[in-house]
Coordinates of C-alpha atoms and ligand atoms in Angstrom, one line a residue:
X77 CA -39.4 38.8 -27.3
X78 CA -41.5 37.6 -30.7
X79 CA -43.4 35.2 -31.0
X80 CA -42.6 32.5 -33.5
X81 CA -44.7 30.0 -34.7
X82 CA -42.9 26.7 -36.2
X83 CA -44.8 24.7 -38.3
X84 CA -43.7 21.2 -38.8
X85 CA -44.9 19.1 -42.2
X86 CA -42.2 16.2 -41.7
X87 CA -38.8 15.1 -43.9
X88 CA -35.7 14.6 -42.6
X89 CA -35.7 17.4 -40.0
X90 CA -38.3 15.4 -38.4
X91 CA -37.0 12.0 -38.5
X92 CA -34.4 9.7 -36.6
X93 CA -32.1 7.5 -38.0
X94 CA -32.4 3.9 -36.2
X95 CA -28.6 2.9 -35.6
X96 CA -29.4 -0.8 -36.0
X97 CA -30.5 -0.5 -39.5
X98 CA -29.4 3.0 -40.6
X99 CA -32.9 3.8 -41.8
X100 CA -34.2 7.1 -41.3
X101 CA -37.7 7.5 -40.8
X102 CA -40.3 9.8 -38.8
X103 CA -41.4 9.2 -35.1
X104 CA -44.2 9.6 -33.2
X105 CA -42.9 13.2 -31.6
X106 CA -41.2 15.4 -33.5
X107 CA -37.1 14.9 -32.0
X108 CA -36.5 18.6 -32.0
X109 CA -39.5 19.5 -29.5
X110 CA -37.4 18.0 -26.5
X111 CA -34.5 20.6 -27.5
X112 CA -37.0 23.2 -27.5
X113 CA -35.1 25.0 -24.7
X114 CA -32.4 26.0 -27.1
X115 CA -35.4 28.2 -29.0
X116 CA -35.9 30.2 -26.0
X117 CA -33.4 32.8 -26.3
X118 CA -34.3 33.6 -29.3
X119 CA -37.8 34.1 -29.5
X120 CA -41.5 32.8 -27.4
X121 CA -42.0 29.5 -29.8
X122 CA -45.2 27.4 -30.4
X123 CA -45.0 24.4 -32.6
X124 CA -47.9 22.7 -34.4
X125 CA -47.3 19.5 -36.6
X126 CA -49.3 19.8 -39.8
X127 CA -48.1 16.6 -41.3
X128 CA -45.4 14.5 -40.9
X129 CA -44.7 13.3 -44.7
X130 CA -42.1 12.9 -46.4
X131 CA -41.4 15.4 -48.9
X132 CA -42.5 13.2 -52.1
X133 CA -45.8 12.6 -50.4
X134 CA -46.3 16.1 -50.1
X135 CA -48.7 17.7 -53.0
X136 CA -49.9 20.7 -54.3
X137 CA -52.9 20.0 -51.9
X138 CA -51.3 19.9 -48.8
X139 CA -49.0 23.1 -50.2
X140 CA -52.5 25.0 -50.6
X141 CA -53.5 23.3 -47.2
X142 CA -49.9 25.3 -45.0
X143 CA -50.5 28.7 -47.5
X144 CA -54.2 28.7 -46.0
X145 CA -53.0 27.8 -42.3
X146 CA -50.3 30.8 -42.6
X147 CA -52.3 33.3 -44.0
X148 CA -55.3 32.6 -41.1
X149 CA -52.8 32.5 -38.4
X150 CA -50.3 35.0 -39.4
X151 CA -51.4 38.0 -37.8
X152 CA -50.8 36.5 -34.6
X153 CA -47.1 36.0 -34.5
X154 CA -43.8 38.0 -35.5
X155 CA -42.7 35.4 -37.7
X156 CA -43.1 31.7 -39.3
X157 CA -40.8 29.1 -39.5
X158 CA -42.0 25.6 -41.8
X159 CA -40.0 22.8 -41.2
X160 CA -40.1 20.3 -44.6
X161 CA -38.2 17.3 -46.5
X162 CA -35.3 18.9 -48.9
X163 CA -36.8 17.2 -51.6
X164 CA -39.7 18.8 -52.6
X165 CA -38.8 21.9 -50.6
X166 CA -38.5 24.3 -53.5
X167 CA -41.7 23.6 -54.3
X168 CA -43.4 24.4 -51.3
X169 CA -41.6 27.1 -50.8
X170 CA -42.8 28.9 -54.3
X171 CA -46.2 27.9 -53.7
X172 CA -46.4 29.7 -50.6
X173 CA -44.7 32.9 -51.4
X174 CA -47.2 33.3 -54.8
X175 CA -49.9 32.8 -52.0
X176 CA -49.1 33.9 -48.8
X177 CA -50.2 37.3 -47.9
X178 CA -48.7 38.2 -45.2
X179 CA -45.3 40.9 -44.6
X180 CA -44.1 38.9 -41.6
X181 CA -41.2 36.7 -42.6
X182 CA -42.1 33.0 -43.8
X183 CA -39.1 30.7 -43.5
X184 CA -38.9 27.4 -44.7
X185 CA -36.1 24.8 -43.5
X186 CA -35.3 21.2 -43.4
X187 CA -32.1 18.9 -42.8
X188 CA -29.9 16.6 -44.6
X189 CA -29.2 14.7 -41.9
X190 CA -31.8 13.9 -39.2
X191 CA -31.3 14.4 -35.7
X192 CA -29.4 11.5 -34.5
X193 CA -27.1 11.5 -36.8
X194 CA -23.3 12.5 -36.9
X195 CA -23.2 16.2 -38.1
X196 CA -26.9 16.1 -38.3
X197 CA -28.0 20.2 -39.5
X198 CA -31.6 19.4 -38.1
X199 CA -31.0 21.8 -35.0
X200 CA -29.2 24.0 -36.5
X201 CA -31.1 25.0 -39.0
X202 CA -33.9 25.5 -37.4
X203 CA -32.3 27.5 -34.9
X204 CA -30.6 29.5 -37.6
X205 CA -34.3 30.0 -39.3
X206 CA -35.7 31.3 -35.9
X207 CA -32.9 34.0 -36.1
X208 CA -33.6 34.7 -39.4
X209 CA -37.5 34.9 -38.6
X210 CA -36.9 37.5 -35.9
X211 CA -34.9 39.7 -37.7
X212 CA -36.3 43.1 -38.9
X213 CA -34.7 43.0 -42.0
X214 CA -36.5 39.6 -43.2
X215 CA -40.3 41.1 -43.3
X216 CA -41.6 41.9 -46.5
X217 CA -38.6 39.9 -48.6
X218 CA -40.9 36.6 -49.5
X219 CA -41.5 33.3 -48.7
X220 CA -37.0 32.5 -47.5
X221 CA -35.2 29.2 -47.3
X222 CA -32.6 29.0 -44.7
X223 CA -30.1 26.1 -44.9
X224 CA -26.5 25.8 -43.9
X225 CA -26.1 29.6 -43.1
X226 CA -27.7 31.1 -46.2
X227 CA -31.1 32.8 -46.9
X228 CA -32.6 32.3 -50.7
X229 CA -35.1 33.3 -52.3
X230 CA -37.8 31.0 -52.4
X231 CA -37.9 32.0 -56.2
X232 CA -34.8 31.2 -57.3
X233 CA -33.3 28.5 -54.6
X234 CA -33.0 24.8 -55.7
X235 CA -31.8 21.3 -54.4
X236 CA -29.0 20.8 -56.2
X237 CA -26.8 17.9 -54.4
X238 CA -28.9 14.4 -53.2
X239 CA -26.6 14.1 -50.1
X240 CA -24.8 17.5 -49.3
X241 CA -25.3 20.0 -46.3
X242 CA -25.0 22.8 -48.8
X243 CA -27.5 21.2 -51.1
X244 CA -29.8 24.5 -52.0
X245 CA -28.3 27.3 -54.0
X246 CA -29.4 30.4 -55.8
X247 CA -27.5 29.5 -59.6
X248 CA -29.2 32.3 -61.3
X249 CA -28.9 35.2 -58.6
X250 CA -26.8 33.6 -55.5
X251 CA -28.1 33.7 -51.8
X252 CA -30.2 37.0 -50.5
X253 CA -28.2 37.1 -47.2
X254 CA -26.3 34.8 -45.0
X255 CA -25.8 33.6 -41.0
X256 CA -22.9 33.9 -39.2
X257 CA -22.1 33.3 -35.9
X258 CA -23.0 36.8 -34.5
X259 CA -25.8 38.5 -37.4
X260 CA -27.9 37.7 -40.0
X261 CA -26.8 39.5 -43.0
X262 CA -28.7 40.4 -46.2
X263 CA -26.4 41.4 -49.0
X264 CA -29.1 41.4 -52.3
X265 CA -32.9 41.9 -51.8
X266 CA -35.9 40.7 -54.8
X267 CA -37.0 43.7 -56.7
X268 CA -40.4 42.5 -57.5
X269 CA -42.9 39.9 -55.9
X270 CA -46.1 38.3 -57.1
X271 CA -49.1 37.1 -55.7
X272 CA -51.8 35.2 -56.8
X273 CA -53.5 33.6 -54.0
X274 CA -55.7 30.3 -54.5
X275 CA -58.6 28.4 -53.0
X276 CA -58.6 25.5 -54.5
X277 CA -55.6 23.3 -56.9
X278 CA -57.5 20.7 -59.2
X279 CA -56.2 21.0 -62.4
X280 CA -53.3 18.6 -63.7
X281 CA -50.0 19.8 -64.9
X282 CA -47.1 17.5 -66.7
X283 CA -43.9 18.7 -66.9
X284 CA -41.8 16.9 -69.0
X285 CA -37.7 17.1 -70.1
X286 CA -36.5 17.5 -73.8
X287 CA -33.9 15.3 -75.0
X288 CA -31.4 15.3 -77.7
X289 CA -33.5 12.8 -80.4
X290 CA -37.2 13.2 -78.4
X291 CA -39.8 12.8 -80.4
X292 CA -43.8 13.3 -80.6
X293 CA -44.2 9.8 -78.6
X294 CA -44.3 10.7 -75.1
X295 CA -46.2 14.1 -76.1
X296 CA -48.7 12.2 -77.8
X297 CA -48.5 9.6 -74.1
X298 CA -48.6 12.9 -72.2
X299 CA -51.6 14.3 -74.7
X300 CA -53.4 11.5 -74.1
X301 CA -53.4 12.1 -70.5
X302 CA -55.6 15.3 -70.9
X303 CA -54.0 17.4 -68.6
X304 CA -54.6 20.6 -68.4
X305 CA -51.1 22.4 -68.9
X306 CA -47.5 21.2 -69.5
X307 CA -44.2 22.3 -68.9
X308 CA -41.8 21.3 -70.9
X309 CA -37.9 21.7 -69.6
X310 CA -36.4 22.7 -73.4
X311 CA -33.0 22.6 -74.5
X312 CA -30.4 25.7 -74.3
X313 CA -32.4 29.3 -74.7
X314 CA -35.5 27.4 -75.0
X315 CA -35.4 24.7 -78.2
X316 CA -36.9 21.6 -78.9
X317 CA -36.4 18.8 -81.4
X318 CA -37.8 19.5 -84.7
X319 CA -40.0 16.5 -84.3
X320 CA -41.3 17.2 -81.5
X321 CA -43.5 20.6 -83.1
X322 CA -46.5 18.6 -84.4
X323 CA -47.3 17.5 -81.0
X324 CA -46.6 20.7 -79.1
X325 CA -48.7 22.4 -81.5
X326 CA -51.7 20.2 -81.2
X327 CA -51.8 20.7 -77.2
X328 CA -52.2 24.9 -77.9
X329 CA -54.6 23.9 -80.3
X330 CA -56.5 22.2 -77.7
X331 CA -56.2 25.1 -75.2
X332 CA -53.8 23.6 -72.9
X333 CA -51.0 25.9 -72.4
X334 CA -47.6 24.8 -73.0
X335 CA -44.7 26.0 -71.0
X336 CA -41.5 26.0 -71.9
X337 CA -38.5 26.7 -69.5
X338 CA -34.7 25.3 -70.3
X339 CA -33.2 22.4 -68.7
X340 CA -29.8 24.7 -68.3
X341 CA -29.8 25.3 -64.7
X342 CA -28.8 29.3 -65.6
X343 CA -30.3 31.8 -67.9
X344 CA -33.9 32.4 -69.3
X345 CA -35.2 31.4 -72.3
X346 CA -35.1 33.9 -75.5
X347 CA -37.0 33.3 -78.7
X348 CA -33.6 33.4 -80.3
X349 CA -33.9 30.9 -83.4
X350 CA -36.3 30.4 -85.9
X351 CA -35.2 27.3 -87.1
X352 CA -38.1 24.4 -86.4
X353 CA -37.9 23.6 -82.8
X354 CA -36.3 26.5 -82.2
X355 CA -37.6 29.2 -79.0
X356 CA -39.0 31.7 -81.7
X357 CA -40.7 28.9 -83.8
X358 CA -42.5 27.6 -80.8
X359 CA -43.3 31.0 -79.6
X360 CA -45.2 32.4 -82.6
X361 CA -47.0 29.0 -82.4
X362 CA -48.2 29.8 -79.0
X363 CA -45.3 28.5 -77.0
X364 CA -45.1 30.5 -73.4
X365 CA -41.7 31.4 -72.8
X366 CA -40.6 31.9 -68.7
X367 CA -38.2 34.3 -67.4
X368 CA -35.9 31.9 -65.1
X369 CA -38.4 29.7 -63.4
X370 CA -37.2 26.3 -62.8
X371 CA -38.9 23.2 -64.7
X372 CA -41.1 22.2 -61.0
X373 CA -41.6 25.8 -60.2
X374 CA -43.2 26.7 -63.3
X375 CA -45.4 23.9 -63.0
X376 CA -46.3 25.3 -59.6
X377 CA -47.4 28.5 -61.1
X378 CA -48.6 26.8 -63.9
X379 CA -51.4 24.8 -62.0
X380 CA -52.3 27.9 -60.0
X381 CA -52.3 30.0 -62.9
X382 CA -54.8 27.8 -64.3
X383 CA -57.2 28.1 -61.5
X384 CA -57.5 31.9 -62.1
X385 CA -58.1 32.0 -66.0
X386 CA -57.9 29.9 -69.2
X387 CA -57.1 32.9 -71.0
X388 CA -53.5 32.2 -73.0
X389 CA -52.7 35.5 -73.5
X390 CA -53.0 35.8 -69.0
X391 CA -51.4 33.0 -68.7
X392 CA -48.5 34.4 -71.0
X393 CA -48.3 37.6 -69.0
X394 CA -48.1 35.9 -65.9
X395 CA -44.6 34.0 -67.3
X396 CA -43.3 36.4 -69.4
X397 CA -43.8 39.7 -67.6
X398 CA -43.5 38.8 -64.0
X399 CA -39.5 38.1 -62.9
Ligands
LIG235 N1 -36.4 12.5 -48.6 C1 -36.4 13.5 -47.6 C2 -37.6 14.4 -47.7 O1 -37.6 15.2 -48.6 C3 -35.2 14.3 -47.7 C4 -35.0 15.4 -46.6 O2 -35.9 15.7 -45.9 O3 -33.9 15.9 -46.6 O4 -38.6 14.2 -47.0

């Protein structure tokens, strides 16, 4: 049999919901350790808690924190399975596989519904993750999310309903493989993976949304901020309001990279119009265009791009060349 190792960092999968109130929140043990026996058919299983947070109290730190604990323990199991809240999940998830180094699969899970309640897909997912993590076919295919019988990508896989059981989805390439009753099936597999591994996150990213009528105000709110890189979640193939250009143009001027990824859940931004604001415009003034990253995983890679160079022309290559 292999042996698993289930890392716990709180979330939903980790809480009860008290019937009295309805409130769902965390609990001293974690309540899937007492169904434990249903793991052991599947694989020898030790469980650590890392943290118990909820997902919005989870930073970059504590991200750095799990990808440090994986790569130092992972030559002593088969597999890894990190239980998380949905929320920030994605996150997590892309933080680890651009600094995990490890071929052994890395799963990452968490529930909609805690244990306790009706329909609750705590268990389940975490049994369907521990038959995902001892699976042949799941080593060397990156950090995986396994929820409600599918396997993503951590790259492309995103939260994309507050309340349903089928919340993550792949929009941009659909699900790597899925879980049935009898096998784990992959049908697609990632061509290329990156890794640029990290030992310390202290710089400070923004990431702001574009807006039909935005203006240089907030820029000049976030600019003021002195952070050291912003991500900016454009409009369509990658535009911005024309009044918005003086401000973007005075953060490259300062040497703090500006990102720019589209707030259309599909596609990748193009430098396809020149008009002002437009992708091309912002481009030849220094703009970094992304190939498909979402607006929170670009910051990601943003802040641990940062720790490795200040260098635009790196930092371009790292967005515009990697998929
Ligand atoms: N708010 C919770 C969290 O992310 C949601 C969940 O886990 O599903 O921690």
């Amino acid at each position: 049999m292999k042996n698993i190792l289930i890392i716990h960092t709180g979330g939903t999968i980790s809480m009860l919901e008290d019937k009295q109130t309805g409130e769902v929140s965390t609990t001293a043990k974690h309540p899937l350790t007492d169904l434990s026996y249903y793991f052991t058919s599947y694989a020898n299983v030790e469980e650590i808690i890392e943290f118990s947070l909820p997902s919005p109290h989870i930073t970059p730190k504590h991200m750095l924190q799990l990808a440090e604990k994986i790569n130092e323990i992972s030559s002593e199991y088969d597999g890894i399975v990190v239980t998380h809240g949905t929320d920030t999940l994605e996150e997590t998830a892309y933080f680890l596989e651009l600094t995990v180094n490890t071929t052994i699969p890395v799963i990452i899970t968490g529930a909609m519904r805690s244990s306790n309640e009706i329909g609750s897909d705590a268990l389940y997912n975490l049994i369907s993750s521990l038959r995902v993590a001892i699976d042949d076919e799941a080593s060397g295919k990156g950090v995986l999310v396994v929820m409600n019988d599918e396997i993503h990508s951590a790259v492309n896989v995103t939260k994309t309903s507050t309340s349903n059981v089928a919340t993550f989805q792949s929009p941009q390439y659909g699900p790597l493989g899925i879980i049935t009753k009898e096998s784990v099936i992959f049908h697609h597999t990632i061509l290329s993976r990156y890794s640029h591994p990290v030992t310390q996150i202290t710089k400070n990213v923004f990431l702001l949304k574009a807006y039909a009528g935005m203006d240089q105000q907030i820029l000049e709110a976030l600019y003021a901020g002195k952070p050291d890189g912003l991500v900016v979640e454009g409009l369509g193939q990658g535009n911005l309001p024309k009044n918005t250009v003086t401000s973007i143009q005075k953060f490259i001027a300062d040497n703090i990279p500006v990102v720019l990824v589209s707030r259309c859940y599909q596609g990748i931004v193009q430098p396809t119009y020149a008009y002002e604001g437009g992708g091309k415009q912002l481009k030849e003034d220094g703009v970094i265009l992304t190939n498909g990253l979402t607006g929170p995983k670009a910051r990601i890679k943003l802040l641990i791009a940062l720790e490795k160079t200040n260098d635009h022309n790196l930092i371009r290559d790292m967005f515009e060349k990697e998929k």
